[in-house]
């Protein structure tokens, strides 16, 4: 059994960290887009808007029922064969689209549950003063639902960051892609992958701490 090459791990750490902004950038953009889309889908499901409600059910069923890797391949390799205008789609854009649609399907159900968890008296009070459905959602329901859904959404962001590691299958040199290249060049696979695992671990621990602080503050706000 050979000892770990710590010198090698320290030497490639700065190399890997150079790709961390791309990983976090893809995750952040995907999260923002997914949040907007999931809110829209959740509202459609709650209000049961004809036709759109049925389409949203199919959307959620498909993106929750198929593997993320298959979806990424579908967007990057499959769709350009049908729509020639998509041949210019690069790996980063395809990864962001895939991550956005995949996680928005999951987040939509969490947001829908949070919306439905708002006390019915709030809905009735809003309607009694003549608010439209849009005004009621924007001013009364969504702010209250956001407090309930926030910790869960942080969990999704954590999962999303880890899922960006699949982008290297599309030729994207992000954190995981850079690790794969370093490992292939040095043949020190264990050192390379244990190092990238530690990097992901640190990121997740930081976000988990933020989540705990957020839960505590929201709990105090609700207690008031």
GROMACS .gro file of C-alpha atoms in nm:
model
  224
    1UNK     CA    1   0.000   0.000   0.000
    2UNK     CA    2   0.156   0.328  -0.109
    3UNK     CA    3   0.123   0.645   0.099
    4UNK     CA    4  -0.082   0.941  -0.019
    5UNK     CA    5   0.112   1.196  -0.220
    6UNK     CA    6   0.022   1.507  -0.021
    7UNK     CA    7   0.272   1.719  -0.214
    8UNK     CA    8   0.088   1.640  -0.535
    9UNK     CA    9  -0.247   1.722  -0.375
   10UNK     CA   10  -0.117   2.060  -0.258
   11UNK     CA   11   0.031   2.131  -0.600
   12UNK     CA   12  -0.296   2.076  -0.789
   13UNK     CA   13  -0.518   2.250  -0.533
   14UNK     CA   14  -0.464   2.598  -0.687
   15UNK     CA   15  -0.522   2.447  -1.033
   16UNK     CA   16  -0.858   2.301  -0.932
   17UNK     CA   17  -0.968   2.612  -0.743
   18UNK     CA   18  -0.930   2.815  -1.065
   19UNK     CA   19  -1.233   2.626  -1.199
   20UNK     CA   20  -1.444   2.675  -0.886
   21UNK     CA   21  -1.591   3.007  -1.013
   22UNK     CA   22  -1.725   2.830  -1.323
   23UNK     CA   23  -1.881   2.557  -1.110
   24UNK     CA   24  -2.041   2.807  -0.872
   25UNK     CA   25  -2.143   3.031  -1.162
   26UNK     CA   26  -2.326   2.748  -1.340
   27UNK     CA   27  -2.493   2.648  -1.013
   28UNK     CA   28  -2.599   3.005  -0.926
   29UNK     CA   29  -2.738   3.086  -1.271
   30UNK     CA   30  -2.923   2.754  -1.283
   31UNK     CA   31  -3.064   2.813  -0.935
   32UNK     CA   32  -3.194   3.160  -1.020
   33UNK     CA   33  -3.354   3.041  -1.344
   34UNK     CA   34  -3.496   2.731  -1.173
   35UNK     CA   35  -3.641   2.943  -0.892
   36UNK     CA   36  -3.826   3.166  -1.137
   37UNK     CA   37  -3.954   2.875  -1.344
   38UNK     CA   38  -4.053   2.668  -1.041
   39UNK     CA   39  -4.252   2.956  -0.893
   40UNK     CA   40  -4.440   2.993  -1.221
   41UNK     CA   41  -4.513   2.619  -1.243
   42UNK     CA   42  -4.615   2.605  -0.876
   43UNK     CA   43  -4.862   2.894  -0.919
   44UNK     CA   44  -5.008   2.727  -1.228
   45UNK     CA   45  -5.054   2.405  -1.030
   46UNK     CA   46  -5.209   2.582  -0.730
   47UNK     CA   47  -5.451   2.791  -0.938
   48UNK     CA   48  -5.515   2.491  -1.168
   49UNK     CA   49  -5.504   2.702  -1.482
   50UNK     CA   50  -5.664   2.499  -1.767
   51UNK     CA   51  -5.426   2.338  -2.020
   52UNK     CA   52  -5.121   2.492  -1.849
   53UNK     CA   53  -5.190   2.279  -1.541
   54UNK     CA   54  -5.186   1.961  -1.751
   55UNK     CA   55  -4.866   2.069  -1.928
   56UNK     CA   56  -4.700   2.146  -1.595
   57UNK     CA   57  -4.786   1.797  -1.468
   58UNK     CA   58  -4.619   1.642  -1.774
   59UNK     CA   59  -4.318   1.873  -1.727
   60UNK     CA   60  -4.276   1.773  -1.362
   61UNK     CA   61  -4.331   1.405  -1.434
   62UNK     CA   62  -4.073   1.396  -1.713
   63UNK     CA   63  -3.793   1.587  -1.542
   64UNK     CA   64  -3.842   1.407  -1.212
   65UNK     CA   65  -3.881   1.069  -1.377
   66UNK     CA   66  -3.568   1.067  -1.595
   67UNK     CA   67  -3.198   1.079  -1.492
   68UNK     CA   68  -3.027   1.417  -1.503
   69UNK     CA   69  -2.741   1.272  -1.710
   70UNK     CA   70  -2.988   1.157  -1.977
   71UNK     CA   71  -3.143   1.503  -1.984
   72UNK     CA   72  -2.802   1.668  -2.027
   73UNK     CA   73  -2.718   1.435  -2.316
   74UNK     CA   74  -3.059   1.503  -2.467
   75UNK     CA   75  -3.003   1.879  -2.470
   76UNK     CA   76  -2.641   1.870  -2.581
   77UNK     CA   77  -2.630   1.578  -2.824
   78UNK     CA   78  -2.992   1.499  -2.912
   79UNK     CA   79  -3.181   1.823  -2.976
   80UNK     CA   80  -2.919   1.973  -3.215
   81UNK     CA   81  -2.986   1.679  -3.449
   82UNK     CA   82  -3.352   1.782  -3.470
   83UNK     CA   83  -3.318   2.160  -3.441
   84UNK     CA   84  -3.017   2.273  -3.643
   85UNK     CA   85  -3.028   2.615  -3.478
   86UNK     CA   86  -2.908   2.445  -3.157
   87UNK     CA   87  -2.586   2.315  -3.308
   88UNK     CA   88  -2.407   2.622  -3.170
   89UNK     CA   89  -2.515   2.531  -2.815
   90UNK     CA   90  -2.203   2.488  -2.603
   91UNK     CA   91  -2.155   2.256  -2.307
   92UNK     CA   92  -2.194   2.523  -2.042
   93UNK     CA   93  -2.526   2.648  -2.185
   94UNK     CA   94  -2.657   2.293  -2.225
   95UNK     CA   95  -2.560   2.214  -1.865
   96UNK     CA   96  -2.734   2.525  -1.734
   97UNK     CA   97  -3.050   2.445  -1.932
   98UNK     CA   98  -3.052   2.085  -1.811
   99UNK     CA   99  -2.987   2.175  -1.448
  100UNK     CA  100  -3.249   2.451  -1.457
  101UNK     CA  101  -3.527   2.232  -1.594
  102UNK     CA  102  -3.436   1.931  -1.379
  103UNK     CA  103  -3.429   2.115  -1.047
  104UNK     CA  104  -3.722   2.343  -1.128
  105UNK     CA  105  -3.941   2.033  -1.151
  106UNK     CA  106  -3.847   1.933  -0.797
  107UNK     CA  107  -3.857   2.286  -0.658
  108UNK     CA  108  -4.201   2.350  -0.807
  109UNK     CA  109  -4.354   2.077  -0.592
  110UNK     CA  110  -4.185   2.210  -0.278
  111UNK     CA  111  -4.302   2.564  -0.350
  112UNK     CA  112  -4.653   2.438  -0.430
  113UNK     CA  113  -4.664   2.261  -0.092
  114UNK     CA  114  -4.544   2.578   0.081
  115UNK     CA  115  -4.812   2.785  -0.094
  116UNK     CA  116  -5.085   2.540   0.000
  117UNK     CA  117  -4.953   2.547   0.357
  118UNK     CA  118  -5.046   2.914   0.395
  119UNK     CA  119  -5.355   2.941   0.614
  120UNK     CA  120  -5.675   2.957   0.409
  121UNK     CA  121  -5.788   3.261   0.608
  122UNK     CA  122  -5.509   3.457   0.436
  123UNK     CA  123  -5.653   3.365   0.096
  124UNK     CA  124  -6.006   3.457   0.200
  125UNK     CA  125  -5.895   3.788   0.355
  126UNK     CA  126  -5.712   3.885   0.037
  127UNK     CA  127  -6.014   3.803  -0.178
  128UNK     CA  128  -6.249   3.988   0.058
  129UNK     CA  129  -6.067   4.316  -0.002
  130UNK     CA  130  -6.086   4.271  -0.380
  131UNK     CA  131  -5.736   4.152  -0.461
  132UNK     CA  132  -5.688   3.972  -0.789
  133UNK     CA  133  -5.525   3.628  -0.793
  134UNK     CA  134  -5.197   3.783  -0.909
  135UNK     CA  135  -5.198   4.052  -0.640
  136UNK     CA  136  -5.286   3.797  -0.374
  137UNK     CA  137  -4.999   3.568  -0.476
  138UNK     CA  138  -4.745   3.848  -0.504
  139UNK     CA  139  -4.833   4.044  -0.189
  140UNK     CA  140  -4.975   3.789   0.056
  141UNK     CA  141  -4.919   3.422  -0.028
  142UNK     CA  142  -4.572   3.401  -0.184
  143UNK     CA  143  -4.392   3.603   0.090
  144UNK     CA  144  -4.532   3.368   0.354
  145UNK     CA  145  -4.462   3.057   0.147
  146UNK     CA  146  -4.104   3.176   0.090
  147UNK     CA  147  -4.030   3.150   0.462
  148UNK     CA  148  -4.144   2.789   0.464
  149UNK     CA  149  -3.970   2.687   0.141
  150UNK     CA  150  -3.637   2.869   0.196
  151UNK     CA  151  -3.452   2.593   0.389
  152UNK     CA  152  -3.562   2.331   0.136
  153UNK     CA  153  -3.448   2.551  -0.152
  154UNK     CA  154  -3.102   2.577   0.005
  155UNK     CA  155  -3.095   2.196   0.004
  156UNK     CA  156  -3.173   2.199  -0.367
  157UNK     CA  157  -2.893   2.449  -0.425
  158UNK     CA  158  -2.653   2.214  -0.248
  159UNK     CA  159  -2.768   1.925  -0.469
  160UNK     CA  160  -2.740   2.149  -0.773
  161UNK     CA  161  -2.377   2.235  -0.696
  162UNK     CA  162  -2.293   1.867  -0.670
  163UNK     CA  163  -2.481   1.795  -0.991
  164UNK     CA  164  -2.265   2.041  -1.186
  165UNK     CA  165  -2.000   1.767  -1.172
  166UNK     CA  166  -2.193   1.597  -1.454
  167UNK     CA  167  -2.115   1.888  -1.686
  168UNK     CA  168  -1.774   1.738  -1.757
  169UNK     CA  169  -1.954   1.468  -1.959
  170UNK     CA  170  -2.045   1.748  -2.201
  171UNK     CA  171  -1.684   1.854  -2.237
  172UNK     CA  172  -1.705   2.136  -1.982
  173UNK     CA  173  -1.384   2.185  -1.786
  174UNK     CA  174  -1.530   2.282  -1.452
  175UNK     CA  175  -1.415   2.154  -1.113
  176UNK     CA  176  -1.477   1.787  -1.188
  177UNK     CA  177  -1.357   1.813  -1.547
  178UNK     CA  178  -1.030   1.972  -1.433
  179UNK     CA  179  -0.983   1.697  -1.176
  180UNK     CA  180  -1.036   1.430  -1.440
  181UNK     CA  181  -0.769   1.588  -1.659
  182UNK     CA  182  -0.520   1.619  -1.373
  183UNK     CA  183  -0.578   1.258  -1.271
  184UNK     CA  184  -0.538   1.130  -1.627
  185UNK     CA  185  -0.210   1.316  -1.664
  186UNK     CA  186  -0.056   1.203  -1.336
  187UNK     CA  187  -0.226   0.865  -1.288
  188UNK     CA  188  -0.276   0.967  -0.924
  189UNK     CA  189  -0.650   0.912  -0.936
  190UNK     CA  190  -0.707   0.862  -0.565
  191UNK     CA  191  -0.528   1.183  -0.464
  192UNK     CA  192  -0.706   1.383  -0.734
  193UNK     CA  193  -1.055   1.261  -0.655
  194UNK     CA  194  -1.018   1.271  -0.277
  195UNK     CA  195  -0.907   1.632  -0.312
  196UNK     CA  196  -1.205   1.732  -0.525
  197UNK     CA  197  -1.433   1.546  -0.283
  198UNK     CA  198  -1.293   1.755   0.002
  199UNK     CA  199  -1.351   2.075  -0.196
  200UNK     CA  200  -1.716   1.983  -0.257
  201UNK     CA  201  -1.747   1.882   0.108
  202UNK     CA  202  -1.623   2.220   0.232
  203UNK     CA  203  -1.865   2.403   0.003
  204UNK     CA  204  -2.157   2.192   0.122
  205UNK     CA  205  -2.064   2.241   0.488
  206UNK     CA  206  -2.055   2.618   0.442
  207UNK     CA  207  -2.396   2.617   0.276
  208UNK     CA  208  -2.535   2.380   0.542
  209UNK     CA  209  -2.423   2.628   0.809
  210UNK     CA  210  -2.595   2.909   0.620
  211UNK     CA  211  -2.907   2.694   0.602
  212UNK     CA  212  -2.908   2.641   0.981
  213UNK     CA  213  -2.868   3.013   1.044
  214UNK     CA  214  -3.151   3.082   0.797
  215UNK     CA  215  -3.378   2.831   0.969
  216UNK     CA  216  -3.308   2.986   1.309
  217UNK     CA  217  -3.384   3.338   1.187
  218UNK     CA  218  -3.699   3.230   1.009
  219UNK     CA  219  -3.806   3.040   1.320
  220UNK     CA  220  -3.764   3.355   1.531
  221UNK     CA  221  -3.957   3.560   1.273
  222UNK     CA  222  -4.247   3.312   1.281
  223UNK     CA  223  -4.241   3.303   1.663
  224UNK     CA  224  -4.294   3.679   1.672
   0.00000   0.00000   0.00000
